[in-house]
Coordinates of C-alpha atoms in Angstrom, one line a residue:
M1 CA 32.6 8.5 -8.2
N2 CA 29.1 7.1 -9.1
R3 CA 29.2 6.0 -12.7
H4 CA 25.6 5.0 -13.1
S5 CA 24.1 6.1 -16.3
D6 CA 20.3 6.0 -15.5
K7 CA 19.2 9.0 -13.8
I8 CA 16.4 8.7 -11.1
Q9 CA 14.1 11.6 -10.4
V10 CA 12.5 11.7 -6.9
C11 CA 9.1 13.3 -6.7
L12 CA 8.6 15.0 -3.4
P13 CA 5.4 17.0 -2.6
V14 CA 5.4 19.1 0.6
Y15 CA 2.9 21.4 2.5
N16 CA 3.8 23.0 5.8
G17 CA 6.5 20.4 6.3
S18 CA 9.1 22.4 8.2
Q19 CA 9.0 20.1 11.1
F20 CA 10.5 17.1 9.2
I21 CA 11.6 18.3 5.7
R22 CA 15.2 18.8 6.6
D23 CA 15.7 15.2 7.8
T24 CA 13.9 13.9 4.7
L25 CA 16.0 15.9 2.3
E26 CA 19.2 14.9 3.9
T27 CA 18.4 11.1 3.7
L28 CA 17.5 11.6 0.0
L29 CA 20.6 13.8 -0.8
N30 CA 22.9 11.3 0.9
Q31 CA 21.7 8.3 -1.2
S32 CA 24.5 5.9 -2.5
Y33 CA 23.1 6.4 -5.9
S34 CA 24.1 9.9 -6.8
D35 CA 22.8 10.4 -10.4
L36 CA 19.5 11.7 -9.2
E37 CA 17.4 14.8 -9.2
I38 CA 15.0 15.7 -6.5
L39 CA 11.8 17.3 -7.8
V40 CA 10.3 19.2 -4.8
L41 CA 6.8 20.8 -5.2
D42 CA 5.8 23.2 -2.3
D43 CA 2.0 23.4 -2.2
A44 CA 2.0 27.1 -1.2
S45 CA 3.1 26.4 2.3
T46 CA 2.3 29.1 5.1
D47 CA 5.2 28.1 7.4
D48 CA 8.9 28.4 6.5
T49 CA 9.0 25.3 4.5
Y50 CA 9.7 27.1 1.1
E51 CA 12.6 29.0 2.8
I52 CA 14.1 25.8 3.9
L53 CA 13.8 24.4 0.4
Q54 CA 15.4 27.4 -1.1
E55 CA 18.3 27.0 1.3
F56 CA 18.8 23.4 0.2
A57 CA 18.4 24.2 -3.4
A58 CA 21.2 26.8 -3.3
H59 CA 23.6 24.4 -1.9
D60 CA 22.8 21.3 -3.9
A61 CA 22.0 21.5 -7.7
R62 CA 20.3 18.1 -7.7
L63 CA 17.3 19.7 -5.9
T64 CA 14.9 21.3 -8.4
L65 CA 12.2 23.5 -6.7
H66 CA 8.7 24.2 -7.8
R67 CA 5.7 25.9 -6.1
N68 CA 2.0 25.9 -6.6
D69 CA 0.6 29.5 -6.9
Q70 CA -2.0 28.5 -4.3
N71 CA -2.7 25.4 -2.0
R72 CA -4.0 22.7 -4.4
G73 CA -3.9 19.6 -2.2
I74 CA -1.8 16.4 -2.3
L75 CA -3.5 14.9 -5.2
F76 CA -3.0 17.8 -7.6
S77 CA 0.6 18.1 -6.4
R78 CA 1.4 14.5 -7.0
N79 CA 0.0 14.6 -10.5
R80 CA 1.9 17.7 -11.3
L81 CA 5.1 16.1 -10.2
F82 CA 4.5 13.1 -12.4
E83 CA 4.0 15.5 -15.3
L84 CA 7.2 17.5 -14.5
A85 CA 9.2 14.3 -14.4
D86 CA 11.0 13.3 -17.6
A87 CA 13.6 10.6 -16.5
R88 CA 13.0 7.0 -17.2
Y89 CA 13.1 6.1 -13.5
V90 CA 10.9 8.0 -11.1
A91 CA 10.8 7.4 -7.2
L92 CA 8.3 8.6 -4.9
A93 CA 8.9 10.2 -1.4
D94 CA 6.9 11.9 1.3
A95 CA 8.1 14.9 3.2
D96 CA 7.9 13.2 6.6
D97 CA 9.6 10.0 6.0
L98 CA 13.3 8.9 6.1
F99 CA 15.2 6.8 3.5
E100 CA 17.9 4.3 3.8
S101 CA 21.0 5.4 2.1
H102 CA 20.8 2.5 -0.4
R103 CA 17.2 2.7 -1.1
L104 CA 17.5 4.1 -4.7
E105 CA 20.4 1.9 -5.6
E106 CA 18.8 -1.4 -4.5
Q107 CA 15.4 -0.6 -5.9
L108 CA 16.8 0.2 -9.3
A109 CA 18.9 -3.0 -9.4
Y110 CA 15.8 -5.0 -8.4
L111 CA 13.6 -3.3 -10.9
K112 CA 16.1 -4.1 -13.8
K113 CA 16.9 -7.7 -12.7
H114 CA 13.2 -8.7 -12.6
D115 CA 12.1 -6.6 -15.5
L116 CA 9.4 -4.8 -13.5
G117 CA 7.4 -1.7 -14.2
M118 CA 7.1 -0.8 -10.6
V119 CA 8.7 -1.8 -7.3
S120 CA 8.1 -0.9 -3.7
C121 CA 9.9 -2.2 -0.4
A122 CA 9.5 -3.4 3.1
Y123 CA 9.5 -0.6 5.7
S124 CA 9.8 0.2 9.4
A125 CA 7.2 2.5 11.0
F126 CA 8.0 4.9 13.7
G127 CA 6.4 7.7 15.6
E128 CA 3.0 7.1 17.2
R129 CA 3.3 3.4 16.5
E130 CA 6.3 1.2 15.7
F131 CA 6.3 -1.9 13.7
D132 CA 8.1 -3.6 10.6
F133 CA 6.1 -4.5 7.5
Y134 CA 7.2 -7.0 4.9
P135 CA 4.8 -7.1 2.0
P136 CA 4.7 -10.0 -0.4
E137 CA 7.5 -9.9 -2.9
K138 CA 6.1 -11.4 -6.2
H139 CA 3.5 -9.8 -8.4
D140 CA 0.7 -12.3 -8.1
D141 CA 1.0 -12.4 -4.3
I142 CA 1.0 -8.5 -4.2
H143 CA -2.1 -8.4 -6.5
A144 CA -3.8 -11.0 -4.3
Y145 CA -3.3 -9.0 -1.0
M146 CA -4.2 -5.8 -2.7
L147 CA -7.7 -7.2 -3.3
L148 CA -8.2 -6.9 0.3
Y149 CA -5.9 -4.1 1.5
N150 CA -3.0 -1.9 0.4
V151 CA 0.4 -3.5 0.8
I152 CA 2.3 -1.0 -1.4
L153 CA 4.0 1.8 0.5
N154 CA 3.5 5.0 -1.6
P155 CA 6.8 6.7 -0.5
G156 CA 8.7 3.5 -1.3
V157 CA 7.6 3.2 -5.0
M158 CA 9.9 3.4 -7.9
L159 CA 8.5 3.3 -11.6
D160 CA 10.1 2.5 -14.9
R161 CA 8.4 5.0 -17.2
A162 CA 9.4 2.9 -20.2
K163 CA 6.8 0.3 -19.0
V164 CA 4.3 2.5 -17.2
A165 CA 2.1 5.1 -19.0
L166 CA 1.5 8.4 -17.3
T167 CA -2.2 7.8 -17.4
N168 CA -1.8 4.7 -15.2
V169 CA -0.1 6.6 -12.4
L170 CA -2.0 9.8 -12.2
V171 CA -4.1 9.8 -9.0
D172 CA -7.9 10.2 -9.3
S173 CA -9.6 12.8 -7.1
R174 CA -12.7 10.7 -7.0
Y175 CA -10.9 8.3 -4.7
R176 CA -9.5 10.9 -2.3
G177 CA -8.3 9.0 0.9
A178 CA -7.4 6.0 -1.1
A179 CA -6.1 7.5 -4.3
D180 CA -2.7 5.7 -4.2
Y181 CA -4.5 2.4 -3.6
D182 CA -6.6 3.0 -6.7
S183 CA -3.4 3.9 -8.9
W184 CA -1.6 0.9 -7.7
L185 CA -4.4 -1.5 -8.4
R186 CA -4.9 0.0 -11.9
L187 CA -1.1 -0.5 -12.5
L188 CA -1.1 -4.0 -11.3
N189 CA -3.4 -4.8 -14.3
K190 CA -1.0 -3.1 -16.7
T191 CA 2.6 -4.1 -15.7
R192 CA 4.6 -6.5 -13.6
V193 CA 5.1 -5.3 -10.0
G194 CA 7.5 -6.5 -7.2
C195 CA 8.8 -5.6 -3.7
V196 CA 12.3 -5.4 -2.4
P197 CA 12.2 -7.6 0.7
K198 CA 14.4 -5.2 2.7
K199 CA 13.3 -2.3 4.9
L200 CA 14.4 0.7 2.8
V201 CA 12.0 3.4 4.2
R202 CA 11.4 4.7 7.7
Y203 CA 7.7 5.5 7.6
R204 CA 6.6 8.2 10.0
I205 CA 3.2 7.8 11.7
H206 CA 1.8 11.0 13.1
K207 CA -1.7 12.6 13.6
E208 CA -1.3 15.1 10.8
Q209 CA -1.5 12.3 8.2
E210 CA -4.6 12.5 6.0
S211 CA -5.2 8.8 6.2
S212 CA -5.4 9.0 10.0
D213 CA -7.8 11.9 10.1
N214 CA -10.2 10.8 7.5
F215 CA -10.8 7.1 7.9
L216 CA -14.3 7.0 6.8
R217 CA -13.6 8.8 3.6
Q218 CA -10.7 6.4 3.1
Q219 CA -12.7 3.4 3.9
N220 CA -15.5 4.3 1.5
A221 CA -13.1 5.1 -1.2
H222 CA -11.3 1.7 -0.6
L223 CA -14.6 -0.3 -0.9
R224 CA -15.5 1.6 -4.1
I225 CA -12.3 0.7 -5.6
L226 CA -12.7 -2.9 -4.7
S227 CA -16.2 -3.0 -6.0
R228 CA -14.8 -2.1 -9.4
E229 CA -12.0 -4.6 -9.3
Y230 CA -14.0 -7.5 -8.1
Q231 CA -16.6 -6.9 -10.9
A232 CA -13.8 -6.7 -13.5
L233 CA -12.4 -10.0 -12.2
G234 CA -15.8 -11.7 -12.0
L235 CA -15.7 -12.1 -8.2
A236 CA -18.6 -11.7 -5.9
Y237 CA -18.8 -8.4 -4.0
S238 CA -20.4 -7.8 -0.6
Q239 CA -19.6 -4.6 1.1
D240 CA -20.7 -5.7 4.5
A241 CA -18.7 -8.9 4.6
L242 CA -15.7 -7.4 3.0
K243 CA -15.6 -4.7 5.6
V244 CA -15.3 -7.5 8.2
L245 CA -12.6 -9.4 6.3
I246 CA -10.5 -6.1 5.7
W247 CA -10.9 -4.5 9.2
P248 CA -11.7 -7.3 11.5
H249 CA -10.4 -5.2 14.5
L250 CA -13.3 -2.7 13.9
Y251 CA -16.2 -5.0 12.9
A252 CA -15.5 -8.7 13.7
D253 CA -16.1 -8.6 17.5
S254 CA -19.8 -7.8 17.6
L255 CA -21.3 -9.8 14.7
S256 CA -24.8 -11.3 15.1
I257 CA -25.4 -14.9 14.1
D258 CA -26.9 -13.8 10.9
Q259 CA -23.9 -11.5 10.2
L260 CA -21.6 -14.3 11.0
K261 CA -23.4 -16.5 8.5
E262 CA -23.3 -13.9 5.9
V263 CA -19.5 -13.5 6.1
G264 CA -19.3 -17.4 5.8
I265 CA -21.5 -17.5 2.8
Y266 CA -19.6 -14.8 1.1
V267 CA -16.2 -16.5 1.8
K268 CA -17.6 -19.7 0.4
T269 CA -18.8 -17.8 -2.7
L270 CA -15.4 -16.2 -3.2
F271 CA -13.6 -19.7 -3.1
S272 CA -16.1 -20.9 -5.6
D273 CA -15.7 -18.0 -7.9
M274 CA -11.8 -18.4 -7.7
D275 CA -12.1 -22.0 -8.6
R276 CA -14.4 -21.2 -11.6
I277 CA -12.3 -18.2 -13.0
Q278 CA -8.9 -19.7 -12.3
L279 CA -7.4 -16.4 -11.3
P280 CA -3.5 -16.2 -11.7
M281 CA -3.5 -15.0 -8.0
K282 CA -5.9 -17.8 -6.9
S283 CA -3.5 -19.4 -4.4
A284 CA -2.4 -16.3 -2.7
L285 CA -5.9 -14.7 -2.5
S286 CA -7.4 -17.9 -1.1
F287 CA -4.7 -18.0 1.5
A288 CA -5.2 -14.4 2.4
I289 CA -9.0 -14.7 2.7
D290 CA -8.7 -17.9 4.7
I291 CA -6.3 -16.4 7.1
R292 CA -8.7 -13.5 7.6
Y293 CA -11.7 -15.8 8.0
K294 CA -10.0 -18.1 10.6
G295 CA -9.1 -14.9 12.6
I296 CA -12.8 -13.9 12.5
S297 CA -13.9 -17.4 13.4
R298 CA -11.6 -17.5 16.5
R299 CA -13.5 -14.7 18.0
Y300 CA -16.6 -16.8 18.2
A301 CA -14.9 -20.1 19.7
A302 CA -16.9 -23.3 19.1
K303 CA -19.6 -21.3 17.2
G304 CA -16.9 -19.8 14.9
L305 CA -15.3 -23.3 14.3
F306 CA -18.7 -24.6 13.4
F307 CA -19.3 -21.8 10.8
Y308 CA -15.8 -22.1 9.5
V309 CA -16.2 -25.9 8.7
R310 CA -19.6 -25.3 7.3
Y311 CA -18.5 -22.6 4.8
A312 CA -14.8 -23.1 4.3
G313 CA -14.9 -27.0 4.6
L314 CA -12.9 -29.7 6.2
K315 CA -10.5 -30.0 3.4
R316 CA -9.5 -26.4 3.7
L317 CA -9.2 -26.8 7.5
F318 CA -6.9 -29.8 7.3
S319 CA -4.8 -28.4 4.4
G320 CA -3.7 -25.3 6.6
R321 CA -0.7 -24.9 8.9
N322 CA -0.4 -27.9 11.3
M323 CA -3.6 -29.3 9.6
G324 CA -5.6 -26.8 11.4
F325 CA -5.1 -28.1 14.8
S326 CA -3.9 -24.9 16.3
F327 CA -7.0 -23.1 14.9
V328 CA -9.2 -25.8 16.3
Y329 CA -7.6 -25.6 19.7
D330 CA -8.0 -21.8 19.8
C331 CA -11.6 -22.1 18.9
L332 CA -12.3 -24.8 21.5
F333 CA -10.0 -24.0 24.4
R334 CA -8.6 -20.5 24.3
K335 CA -10.5 -17.7 25.9

């Protein structure tokens, strides 16, 4: 018998999720940590999702079912679930993902051990693409990488509401497409955050996901969020250069000489700003930017090496892995 005294509430929004919802619920109801309640909010589904949910609720009292009177969208539903939750510990889940049986138990133990306000985890992606992702584990490293791109898996989040105010986790509709990213960045400025270095979620990738179908909206929201964050930290902000650093697979292969210079000048400015401000996450952010800048420079062979040395400097080159020799070799000899 489970003798845990700290109840966990799992917030699960769903809309027309009949294809996957059974498997998702089974992985949540079969958690090793049994002192839990699953708050499910159906967003006025038009398929048989609600009937499936009623079936599960009738057989397991740990599932509490709610329903919107009309379709209100994922952001409204997420916020409503946060408002319905009243337990100290709240975990997030999406209706198309799968969860390892020890997810909640391990995350709660990690949250308490490190005295954190929020924790996420590593995950394995499956479906249209398959890969494993291990985010940074410590707060400053997470914050640094979040200043480029999102490393916090939304359906892998657990919160300690004794340390996290409701206003800091409600999603903002102005950032639709990157609203979770906005929430986690705001939260990083309010509480300590960590990541369990184990794959506790199986994250399903499929065409129906909003982030896959609305990349431009997601990208624009992402950049508006970073504009706010960089300004607050006192870091220079260049939308064009950041787009190349964040999404090199989309923008780094066709840069003109002037654009390549602009990226280099911006990177040099960021390094200078970090030295001046002495950011807590300076080391991790410098490393993340340097890795991205090296990846861009490699694409331009000797020309890229020249600009890297010009703007990042020889000292940074020689302080890297293998003293930068593999990077120099790639630029000069690899096609």
